[in-house]
Tab-separated table of C-alpha atoms in Angstrom:
chain	number	residue	atom	x	y	z
A	1	MET	CA	5.160	13.776	4.969
A	2	GLN	CA	2.404	13.734	2.367
A	3	ASP	CA	-0.113	10.885	2.296
A	4	ILE	CA	-0.484	8.956	-0.964
A	5	PHE	CA	-3.817	10.572	-1.930
A	6	SER	CA	-2.396	14.075	-1.471
A	7	SER	CA	0.598	13.014	-3.517
A	8	LYS	CA	-1.707	11.850	-6.344
A	9	VAL	CA	-3.627	15.144	-6.217
A	10	ASN	CA	-0.322	17.013	-6.433
A	11	ASP	CA	0.785	14.913	-9.439
A	12	PHE	CA	-2.492	15.685	-11.200
A	13	VAL	CA	-2.259	19.405	-10.449
A	14	ASN	CA	1.358	19.571	-11.664
A	15	TRP	CA	0.573	17.860	-14.999
A	16	CYS	CA	-2.458	20.100	-15.511
A	17	GLU	CA	-0.483	23.268	-14.774
A	18	THR	CA	2.237	22.238	-17.210
A	19	ALA	CA	-0.326	21.374	-19.908
A	20	ILE	CA	-2.094	24.713	-19.536
A	21	ASP	CA	1.182	26.638	-19.473
A	22	HIS	CA	2.287	24.971	-22.723
A	23	TYR	CA	-1.139	25.588	-24.263
A	24	ASN	CA	-0.918	29.297	-23.429
A	25	LYS	CA	2.566	29.447	-24.976
A	26	GLU	CA	1.134	27.794	-28.121
A	27	TYR	CA	3.280	24.673	-27.661
A	28	TYR	CA	0.297	22.563	-28.648
A	29	ALA	CA	2.017	19.195	-29.034
A	30	ASP	CA	3.727	19.560	-25.641
A	31	SER	CA	0.459	20.713	-24.137
A	32	LEU	CA	-1.366	17.656	-25.474
A	33	LEU	CA	1.327	15.313	-24.155
A	34	ASN	CA	0.935	16.843	-20.710
A	35	MET	CA	-2.863	16.714	-20.931
A	36	ARG	CA	-2.491	13.008	-21.634
A	37	LYS	CA	-0.297	12.687	-18.525
A	38	SER	CA	-2.937	14.667	-16.611
A	39	GLY	CA	-5.534	12.133	-17.721
A	40	GLU	CA	-3.423	9.213	-16.557
A	41	ALA	CA	-2.878	10.906	-13.199
A	42	ALA	CA	-6.617	11.624	-13.013
A	43	CYS	CA	-7.529	7.963	-13.518
A	44	LYS	CA	-5.176	6.987	-10.717
A	45	LEU	CA	-6.619	9.726	-8.519
A	46	LEU	CA	-10.110	8.259	-8.984
A	47	PHE	CA	-8.876	4.904	-7.663
A	48	TYR	CA	-6.902	6.350	-4.752
A	49	TYR	CA	-9.970	8.314	-3.681
A	50	ARG	CA	-12.358	5.354	-3.878
A	51	PHE	CA	-10.193	2.442	-2.705
A	52	THR	CA	-7.551	1.710	-0.109
A	53	GLU	CA	-3.966	2.337	-1.142
A	54	LYS	CA	-3.273	-1.381	-1.548
A	55	ILE	CA	-6.253	-1.937	-3.863
A	56	ALA	CA	-5.578	1.273	-5.804
A	57	VAL	CA	-1.991	0.180	-6.427
A	58	GLU	CA	-3.170	-3.240	-7.636
A	59	LYS	CA	-5.664	-1.676	-10.028
A	60	THR	CA	-3.441	1.078	-11.467
A	61	GLU	CA	0.263	0.251	-11.343
A	62	GLY	CA	1.841	-0.650	-14.664
A	63	LYS	CA	-1.348	0.078	-16.599
A	64	SER	CA	-1.456	2.006	-19.865
A	65	TYR	CA	-3.764	5.004	-20.169
A	66	LYS	CA	-6.199	2.902	-22.213
A	67	GLU	CA	-6.200	0.221	-19.515
A	68	LEU	CA	-6.732	2.863	-16.824
A	69	ILE	CA	-9.760	4.253	-18.673
A	70	GLN	CA	-11.138	0.726	-19.079
A	71	ALA	CA	-10.657	0.140	-15.354
A	72	VAL	CA	-12.480	3.396	-14.546
A	73	ILE	CA	-15.382	2.182	-16.697
A	74	TRP	CA	-15.289	-1.351	-15.229
A	75	HIS	CA	-15.385	-0.055	-11.655
A	76	ASP	CA	-18.057	2.540	-12.511
A	77	LEU	CA	-15.967	5.434	-11.192
A	78	ALA	CA	-17.272	7.978	-13.717
A	79	ASP	CA	-20.154	8.462	-16.113
A	80	ARG	CA	-19.862	8.445	-19.903
A	81	ARG	CA	-19.294	12.190	-20.368
A	82	VAL	CA	-16.303	12.034	-18.013
A	83	ILE	CA	-14.935	9.028	-19.886
A	84	ASN	CA	-15.310	11.055	-23.098
A	85	TRP	CA	-13.149	13.829	-21.620
A	86	LEU	CA	-10.473	11.312	-20.597
A	87	GLU	CA	-10.569	9.721	-24.053
A	88	ALA	CA	-10.315	13.111	-25.774
A	89	MET	CA	-7.114	13.847	-23.859
A	90	GLN	CA	-5.840	10.343	-24.651
A	91	ILE	CA	-6.546	10.515	-28.379
A	92	HIS	CA	-5.075	13.969	-28.934
A	93	GLY	CA	-2.152	13.229	-26.617
A	94	ASN	CA	-1.410	10.055	-28.558
A	95	ASP	CA	-1.400	12.018	-31.817
A	96	ALA	CA	1.143	14.418	-30.347
A	97	ALA	CA	3.243	11.531	-28.991
A	98	HIS	CA	3.427	9.888	-32.401
A	99	ASP	CA	4.384	13.036	-34.324
A	100	ILE	CA	1.020	13.291	-36.035
A	101	ARG	CA	0.379	16.881	-37.057
A	102	VAL	CA	-1.324	18.695	-34.209
A	103	GLU	CA	-3.713	21.533	-35.040
A	104	LYS	CA	-4.566	24.328	-32.650
A	105	GLU	CA	-8.175	23.122	-32.730
A	106	HIS	CA	-7.108	19.755	-31.303
A	107	ALA	CA	-5.410	21.453	-28.381
A	108	GLU	CA	-8.437	23.722	-27.828
A	109	PHE	CA	-10.734	20.716	-27.745
A	110	ALA	CA	-8.489	18.844	-25.322
A	111	VAL	CA	-7.906	21.817	-23.007
A	112	ASN	CA	-11.666	22.291	-22.762
A	113	ALA	CA	-12.035	18.599	-21.900
A	114	LEU	CA	-9.324	19.037	-19.259
A	115	ARG	CA	-11.068	22.074	-17.757
A	116	LEU	CA	-14.385	20.219	-17.583
A	117	PHE	CA	-12.661	17.232	-15.997
A	118	ILE	CA	-10.882	19.384	-13.402
A	119	ASP	CA	-14.158	20.970	-12.373
A	120	TRP	CA	-15.909	17.595	-12.205
A	121	ILE	CA	-13.264	15.697	-10.233
A	122	PHE	CA	-12.967	18.311	-7.503
A	123	THR	CA	-16.502	19.677	-7.188
A	124	ARG	CA	-18.510	16.532	-7.914
A	125	TYR	CA	-16.291	13.528	-7.220
A	126	ILE	CA	-13.961	14.489	-4.406
A	127	LYS	CA	-16.298	17.286	-3.252
A	128	ALA	CA	-13.457	19.670	-2.513
A	129	ALA	CA	-12.424	23.063	-3.766
A	130	VAL	CA	-10.274	23.162	-6.867
A	131	PRO	CA	-6.725	23.799	-5.572
A	132	SER	CA	-5.874	27.495	-5.888
A	133	ARG	CA	-2.848	26.779	-8.130
A	134	LEU	CA	-5.055	24.874	-10.537
A	135	LYS	CA	-7.859	27.427	-10.416
A	136	LYS	CA	-5.316	30.117	-11.297
A	137	ALA	CA	-3.990	28.037	-14.200
A	138	MET	CA	-7.515	27.372	-15.491
A	139	THR	CA	-8.409	31.049	-15.522
A	140	SER	CA	-5.233	31.798	-17.480
A	141	VAL	CA	-6.276	29.648	-20.456
A	142	HIS	CA	-6.272	31.769	-23.585
A	143	GLN	CA	-9.626	31.528	-25.279
A	144	PRO	CA	-9.714	31.343	-29.072
A	145	ALA	CA	-10.516	34.643	-30.741
A	146	LYS	CA	-14.029	34.786	-32.134
A	147	THR	CA	-13.851	35.708	-35.776
A	148	GLU	CA	-16.545	35.318	-38.357
A	149	ASN	CA	-14.282	35.429	-41.410
A	150	VAL	CA	-11.827	32.715	-40.363
A	151	THR	CA	-12.753	29.203	-41.455
A	152	SER	CA	-11.189	26.235	-39.702
A	153	PRO	CA	-9.365	23.601	-41.774
A	154	ILE	CA	-12.051	21.102	-40.826
A	155	GLN	CA	-14.828	23.427	-42.013
A	156	LYS	CA	-12.942	24.065	-45.268
A	157	GLU	CA	-12.716	20.324	-45.880
A	158	LEU	CA	-16.425	19.892	-45.106
A	159	ASP	CA	-17.320	22.713	-47.511
A	160	LYS	CA	-15.148	21.129	-50.211
A	161	ILE	CA	-16.866	17.749	-49.780
A	162	LYS	CA	-20.325	19.365	-49.911
A	163	LYS	CA	-19.418	21.171	-53.133
A	164	GLU	CA	-18.080	17.967	-54.691
A	165	LYS	CA	-21.310	16.211	-53.731
A	166	GLU	CA	-23.394	18.970	-55.302
A	167	ASP	CA	-21.302	18.767	-58.471
A	168	LEU	CA	-21.960	15.031	-58.675
A	169	GLU	CA	-25.710	15.509	-58.342
């Protein structure tokens, strides 16, 4: 039988694998939802690593993702850059959950946050090797094609605003 910490690691790995699989299939909204679930599982994993099972349960059960992130901050379980990665997955996952239009760029940003988080939690926090299943999933992430002639929607909007500002001056 698996101990509770191993079970939490397995939950985290499963959500991450699903998120990356959906990302690679270009199911960006589904990917973001699963990245959000990965983040929730990650917060719980931080507590189960640091505290006894009883305390971890008290601090995590029934909590929303926002409350879990706040608890991670309160208990000083991660530094600000790690919190930023968790929040990136939360924000973009929330957008996907509430049928807000999801752009490929949002999923790219979140999957990069997830990859950074995976590396951090195993190599720096738990001080263990990234599980082989997760390492395999991470190396399968499709990287965006580098093109010089393609302008992102965000860049187009920025260019439009700059032009309007110039016209006003």
